[in-house]
């Protein structure tokens, strides 16, 4: 007790020993503080000699216990540090793997969006071409319809003229054979005015009609003139014209059938082109919509990947 300063009041001896040992082991304490601590330790242990355990042995035991506890705590800290390091290493590896996976996804999505955009441009060009094909086919069909309408109208007029002229020839031949020249005049005039009649035959018919005489003409003179022309082959000429007109009428009818068939073929081909172009256009338009939807999704996924990577 004489080693301690007068101001120090000692507590119970046994309860203060751990604190004294801690101070002795503290490297931050000064030499004077360690000396003072030793004096306190000696003072505290002075009264325990009767127990059979020396003060130094008691301190050593406490120090050994504290050392063991410190080693245990250090080992625990090392274990926790190792766990923390392993956790950090795992996170780092996962992050690196995630970045690599993200780079791979970004590359794949970038390629996909580029391919989708290119495919959509190609499809739009094809759709434009199909629209042009359908429009051209419809325009050709409209023009063919107009031409066919004109050709058919011309055929109707020509066919009517041939039929009427053949009828006039039939009547003219019949009345000439009966020597009914008055009735033959009208039929012969109709035949002479028919466009396909050759110029020479038209002149002959016109001359014959003029010789038949008009109203009030001498019948005997007319009969004599008619007989002269008949002898000259008027009836045979009319028969020749009739055969020629029948042949031309058949040719006209064949031409009409061929024209009709050609129009039907052209019409069917044009309608087929239009239907095929519209069907293909519908399919490509649907495919374009699908690719546009996928492109929007891929762009969103690409943006998400880029945002995650930069986070």
Coordinates of C-alpha atoms in Angstrom, one line a residue:
X1 CA 0.0 0.0 0.0
X2 CA 2.9 2.3 0.6
X3 CA 3.9 2.0 -3.2
X4 CA 0.6 3.6 -4.2
X5 CA -0.2 7.3 -4.3
X6 CA -2.2 8.5 -1.3
X7 CA -5.1 9.5 -3.5
X8 CA -5.7 5.9 -4.8
X9 CA -8.4 4.0 -3.0
X10 CA -8.2 0.2 -3.6
X11 CA -11.4 -1.7 -4.4
X12 CA -11.9 -5.3 -3.8
X13 CA -8.6 -7.0 -4.7
X14 CA -9.8 -9.9 -6.8
X15 CA -12.2 -8.1 -9.0
X16 CA -9.6 -5.6 -10.3
X17 CA -7.0 -8.1 -11.5
X18 CA -8.4 -8.5 -15.0
X19 CA -8.4 -4.8 -15.6
X20 CA -4.8 -4.6 -14.3
X21 CA -3.7 -7.4 -16.6
X22 CA -5.3 -5.6 -19.6
X23 CA -3.4 -2.4 -18.8
X24 CA -0.2 -4.4 -18.6
X25 CA -0.8 -5.8 -22.1
X26 CA -1.9 -2.5 -23.6
X27 CA 1.0 -1.4 -25.9
X28 CA -0.3 2.2 -25.9
X29 CA 0.4 2.8 -22.2
X30 CA 3.5 4.7 -21.2
X31 CA 6.3 3.2 -19.0
X32 CA 5.1 5.2 -16.0
X33 CA 1.6 3.9 -16.5
X34 CA 2.9 0.3 -16.7
X35 CA 4.9 0.9 -13.4
X36 CA 1.9 2.3 -11.7
X37 CA -0.2 -0.7 -12.9
X38 CA 2.4 -3.1 -11.6
X39 CA 2.3 -1.4 -8.2
X40 CA -1.4 -1.8 -8.1
X41 CA -1.1 -5.5 -9.1
X42 CA 1.3 -6.1 -6.3
X43 CA -0.9 -4.3 -3.8
X44 CA -4.0 -6.3 -4.9
X45 CA -2.3 -9.6 -4.8
X46 CA -0.5 -9.1 -1.5
X47 CA -3.5 -10.4 0.4
X48 CA -4.0 -13.7 -1.5
X49 CA -0.8 -15.5 -0.4
X50 CA -2.7 -17.4 2.2
X51 CA -4.6 -19.2 -0.5
X52 CA -1.5 -21.0 -1.7
X53 CA -1.3 -19.3 -5.1
X54 CA 1.4 -16.8 -5.6
X55 CA 0.4 -13.4 -7.1
X56 CA 2.7 -13.9 -10.1
X57 CA 1.2 -17.3 -10.8
X58 CA -2.2 -15.8 -10.6
X59 CA -1.3 -13.0 -13.0
X60 CA 0.3 -15.5 -15.3
X61 CA -2.8 -17.6 -15.3
X62 CA -4.9 -14.6 -16.1
X63 CA -2.5 -13.5 -18.8
X64 CA -2.6 -17.0 -20.3
X65 CA -6.3 -17.0 -20.3
X66 CA -6.5 -13.7 -21.9
X67 CA -3.9 -14.8 -24.5
X68 CA -5.9 -17.9 -25.3
X69 CA -9.1 -15.8 -25.6
X70 CA -7.2 -13.3 -27.8
X71 CA -6.0 -16.1 -30.0
X72 CA -9.5 -17.5 -30.2
X73 CA -10.9 -14.1 -31.1
X74 CA -8.1 -13.6 -33.7
X75 CA -8.8 -17.0 -35.2
X76 CA -12.5 -16.2 -35.3
X77 CA -11.7 -12.9 -37.0
X78 CA -9.5 -14.7 -39.5
X79 CA -12.3 -17.1 -40.3
X80 CA -14.8 -14.3 -40.7
X81 CA -12.3 -12.4 -42.8
X82 CA -11.8 -15.5 -45.0
X83 CA -15.6 -15.8 -45.3
X84 CA -15.9 -12.2 -46.2
X85 CA -13.1 -12.4 -48.7
X86 CA -14.6 -15.6 -50.3
X87 CA -18.0 -13.8 -50.5
X88 CA -16.3 -10.8 -52.2
X89 CA -14.5 -13.1 -54.5
X90 CA -17.7 -14.9 -55.4
X91 CA -19.5 -11.6 -56.0
X92 CA -16.6 -10.3 -58.1
X93 CA -16.7 -13.5 -60.2
X94 CA -20.4 -13.4 -60.5
X95 CA -20.2 -9.7 -61.6
X96 CA -17.5 -10.5 -64.2
X97 CA -19.7 -13.4 -65.4
X98 CA -22.7 -11.2 -65.5
X99 CA -20.8 -8.5 -67.4
X100 CA -19.6 -11.1 -69.9
X101 CA -23.1 -12.5 -70.3
X102 CA -24.5 -9.0 -70.6
X103 CA -21.9 -8.2 -73.4
X104 CA -22.9 -11.4 -75.2
X105 CA -26.6 -10.5 -74.9
X106 CA -25.9 -7.0 -76.1
X107 CA -24.0 -8.2 -79.0
X108 CA -26.7 -10.7 -79.9
X109 CA -29.5 -8.2 -79.5
X110 CA -27.6 -5.6 -81.5
X111 CA -27.2 -8.1 -84.3
X112 CA -30.9 -9.1 -84.1
X113 CA -32.2 -5.5 -84.2
X114 CA -30.0 -4.8 -87.2
X115 CA -31.2 -8.0 -89.0
X116 CA -34.8 -7.2 -88.2
X117 CA -34.5 -3.6 -89.5
X118 CA -32.8 -4.9 -92.7
X119 CA -35.5 -7.6 -93.2
X120 CA -38.3 -5.0 -92.7
X121 CA -36.7 -2.7 -95.3
X122 CA -36.5 -5.6 -97.8
X123 CA -40.1 -6.5 -97.1
X124 CA -41.3 -3.0 -97.6
X125 CA -39.5 -2.9 -100.9
X126 CA -41.1 -6.2 -101.9
X127 CA -44.5 -4.9 -100.8
X128 CA -44.0 -1.8 -102.9
X129 CA -43.1 -3.9 -105.9
X130 CA -46.1 -6.1 -105.4
X131 CA -48.4 -3.0 -105.3
X132 CA -46.9 -1.7 -108.5
X133 CA -47.4 -5.1 -110.1
X134 CA -51.0 -5.3 -109.1
X135 CA -51.6 -1.7 -110.2
X136 CA -50.0 -2.3 -113.6
X137 CA -52.1 -5.5 -114.1
X138 CA -55.3 -3.7 -113.2
X139 CA -54.4 -0.9 -115.6
X140 CA -53.6 -3.3 -118.4
X141 CA -57.0 -5.1 -117.7
X142 CA -58.8 -1.8 -117.8
X143 CA -57.2 -0.9 -121.2
X144 CA -58.0 -4.3 -122.5
X145 CA -61.6 -4.0 -121.5
X146 CA -61.9 -0.6 -123.3
X147 CA -60.3 -2.0 -126.4
X148 CA -62.4 -5.2 -126.3
X149 CA -65.5 -3.0 -126.0
X150 CA -64.5 -1.0 -129.1
X151 CA -63.6 -4.1 -131.1
X152 CA -66.9 -5.8 -130.2
X153 CA -68.9 -2.7 -131.1
X154 CA -67.1 -2.6 -134.5
X155 CA -67.8 -6.3 -135.0
X156 CA -71.5 -5.8 -134.3
X157 CA -71.7 -3.1 -136.9
X158 CA -69.7 -5.0 -139.5
X159 CA -71.6 -8.2 -138.9
X160 CA -74.9 -6.4 -139.3
X161 CA -73.7 -4.9 -142.6
X162 CA -72.6 -8.3 -143.9
X163 CA -75.9 -9.9 -142.9
X164 CA -77.9 -7.2 -144.5
X165 CA -75.8 -7.2 -147.7
X166 CA -76.1 -10.9 -148.0
X167 CA -79.8 -10.6 -147.6
X168 CA -79.9 -7.9 -150.3
X169 CA -77.8 -10.1 -152.6
X170 CA -80.2 -13.0 -152.0
X171 CA -83.2 -10.8 -152.9
X172 CA -81.4 -9.2 -155.9
X173 CA -80.4 -12.6 -157.4
X174 CA -84.0 -13.9 -156.8
X175 CA -85.8 -11.0 -158.4
X176 CA -83.3 -10.8 -161.3
X177 CA -83.8 -14.5 -162.0
X178 CA -87.6 -13.7 -162.1
X179 CA -86.9 -10.7 -164.3
X180 CA -88.6 -8.4 -161.7
X181 CA -86.2 -5.6 -162.3
X182 CA -88.3 -3.0 -160.5
X183 CA -87.9 -4.9 -157.2
X184 CA -84.3 -5.6 -157.9
X185 CA -83.3 -1.9 -157.9
X186 CA -83.6 -1.4 -154.2
X187 CA -81.6 -4.5 -153.3
X188 CA -78.9 -3.7 -155.9
X189 CA -78.6 -0.2 -154.5
X190 CA -78.1 -1.6 -151.0
X191 CA -75.4 -4.0 -152.2
X192 CA -73.6 -1.3 -154.1
X193 CA -73.4 0.9 -151.0
X194 CA -71.9 -1.9 -149.0
X195 CA -68.3 -0.9 -148.2
X196 CA -66.6 -4.3 -148.9
X197 CA -67.9 -4.3 -152.5
X198 CA -65.0 -3.9 -154.9
X199 CA -65.0 -0.6 -156.8
X200 CA -65.4 -2.3 -160.2
X201 CA -68.4 -4.3 -159.0
X202 CA -69.9 -1.2 -157.4
X203 CA -69.5 0.7 -160.7
X204 CA -71.1 -2.2 -162.6
X205 CA -74.1 -2.4 -160.2
X206 CA -74.6 1.4 -160.3
X207 CA -74.6 1.4 -164.1
X208 CA -77.0 -1.6 -164.1
X209 CA -79.4 0.2 -161.7
X210 CA -79.3 3.3 -163.8
X211 CA -80.1 1.4 -166.9
X212 CA -83.1 -0.3 -165.3
X213 CA -84.8 3.1 -165.5
X214 CA -86.8 5.1 -163.0
X215 CA -90.5 5.5 -162.4
X216 CA -92.3 6.0 -165.7
X217 CA -89.5 4.4 -167.8
X218 CA -90.4 2.2 -170.8
X219 CA -90.8 -1.3 -169.5
X220 CA -89.8 -2.9 -172.7
X221 CA -86.6 -0.9 -172.9
X222 CA -85.8 -1.7 -169.3
X223 CA -86.4 -5.4 -169.9
X224 CA -84.1 -5.3 -172.9
X225 CA -81.4 -3.5 -171.0
X226 CA -81.7 -6.0 -168.1
X227 CA -81.4 -8.9 -170.4
X228 CA -78.3 -7.4 -171.9
X229 CA -76.7 -7.0 -168.5
X230 CA -77.9 -10.4 -167.4
X231 CA -76.2 -11.9 -170.4
X232 CA -73.1 -10.0 -169.4
X233 CA -73.1 -12.0 -166.1
X234 CA -74.8 -9.7 -163.5
X235 CA -76.3 -12.6 -161.7
X236 CA -73.0 -14.5 -161.7
X237 CA -71.3 -11.4 -160.4
X238 CA -73.8 -11.1 -157.6
X239 CA -73.4 -14.8 -156.7
X240 CA -69.6 -14.2 -156.6
X241 CA -70.1 -11.3 -154.3
X242 CA -72.4 -13.4 -152.1
X243 CA -69.8 -16.2 -151.8
X244 CA -67.1 -13.6 -151.0
X245 CA -69.2 -11.9 -148.4
X246 CA -70.1 -15.2 -146.7
X247 CA -66.4 -16.0 -146.5
X248 CA -65.6 -12.6 -145.1
X249 CA -68.4 -12.9 -142.6
X250 CA -67.0 -16.3 -141.4
X251 CA -63.6 -14.7 -141.2
X252 CA -65.1 -11.8 -139.2
X253 CA -66.8 -14.2 -136.9
X254 CA -63.6 -16.2 -136.4
X255 CA -61.7 -13.0 -135.7
X256 CA -64.3 -12.0 -133.1
X257 CA -64.0 -15.4 -131.4
X258 CA -60.2 -15.1 -131.4
X259 CA -60.4 -11.6 -130.1
X260 CA -62.8 -12.7 -127.4
X261 CA -60.6 -15.6 -126.4
X262 CA -57.6 -13.4 -126.3
X263 CA -59.3 -11.0 -124.1
X264 CA -60.5 -13.7 -121.8
X265 CA -57.0 -15.1 -121.5
X266 CA -55.5 -11.6 -120.9
X267 CA -58.3 -10.9 -118.3
X268 CA -57.6 -14.2 -116.5
X269 CA -53.9 -13.6 -116.5
X270 CA -54.3 -10.0 -115.2
X271 CA -56.8 -11.1 -112.5
X272 CA -54.4 -13.9 -111.5
X273 CA -51.5 -11.4 -111.3
X274 CA -53.6 -9.1 -109.2
X275 CA -54.8 -11.8 -106.9
X276 CA -51.3 -13.3 -106.5
X277 CA -49.7 -9.9 -105.8
X278 CA -52.3 -9.0 -103.2
X279 CA -52.0 -12.4 -101.5
X280 CA -48.2 -12.1 -101.4
X281 CA -48.5 -8.6 -100.2
X282 CA -50.8 -9.6 -97.4
X283 CA -48.4 -12.3 -96.3
X284 CA -45.4 -10.0 -96.4
X285 CA -47.3 -7.2 -94.6
X286 CA -48.2 -9.7 -91.8
X287 CA -44.6 -10.8 -91.6
X288 CA -43.5 -7.1 -91.4
X289 CA -45.8 -6.5 -88.5
X290 CA -44.4 -9.5 -86.7
X291 CA -40.8 -8.4 -87.2
X292 CA -41.8 -4.9 -86.1
X293 CA -43.2 -6.3 -82.9
X294 CA -40.1 -8.3 -82.3
X295 CA -37.9 -5.3 -83.1
X296 CA -39.6 -3.2 -80.5
X297 CA -39.1 -6.0 -77.9
X298 CA -35.5 -6.5 -78.8
X299 CA -34.8 -2.8 -78.6
X300 CA -36.3 -2.8 -75.1
X301 CA -34.3 -5.8 -74.0
X302 CA -31.1 -4.1 -75.5
X303 CA -31.8 -0.9 -73.6
X304 CA -32.4 -2.9 -70.3
X305 CA -29.1 -4.8 -70.8
X306 CA -27.2 -1.6 -71.4
X307 CA -28.7 0.0 -68.4
X308 CA -27.9 -3.0 -66.2
X309 CA -24.4 -3.1 -67.4
X310 CA -23.8 0.6 -66.7
X311 CA -25.4 0.4 -63.3

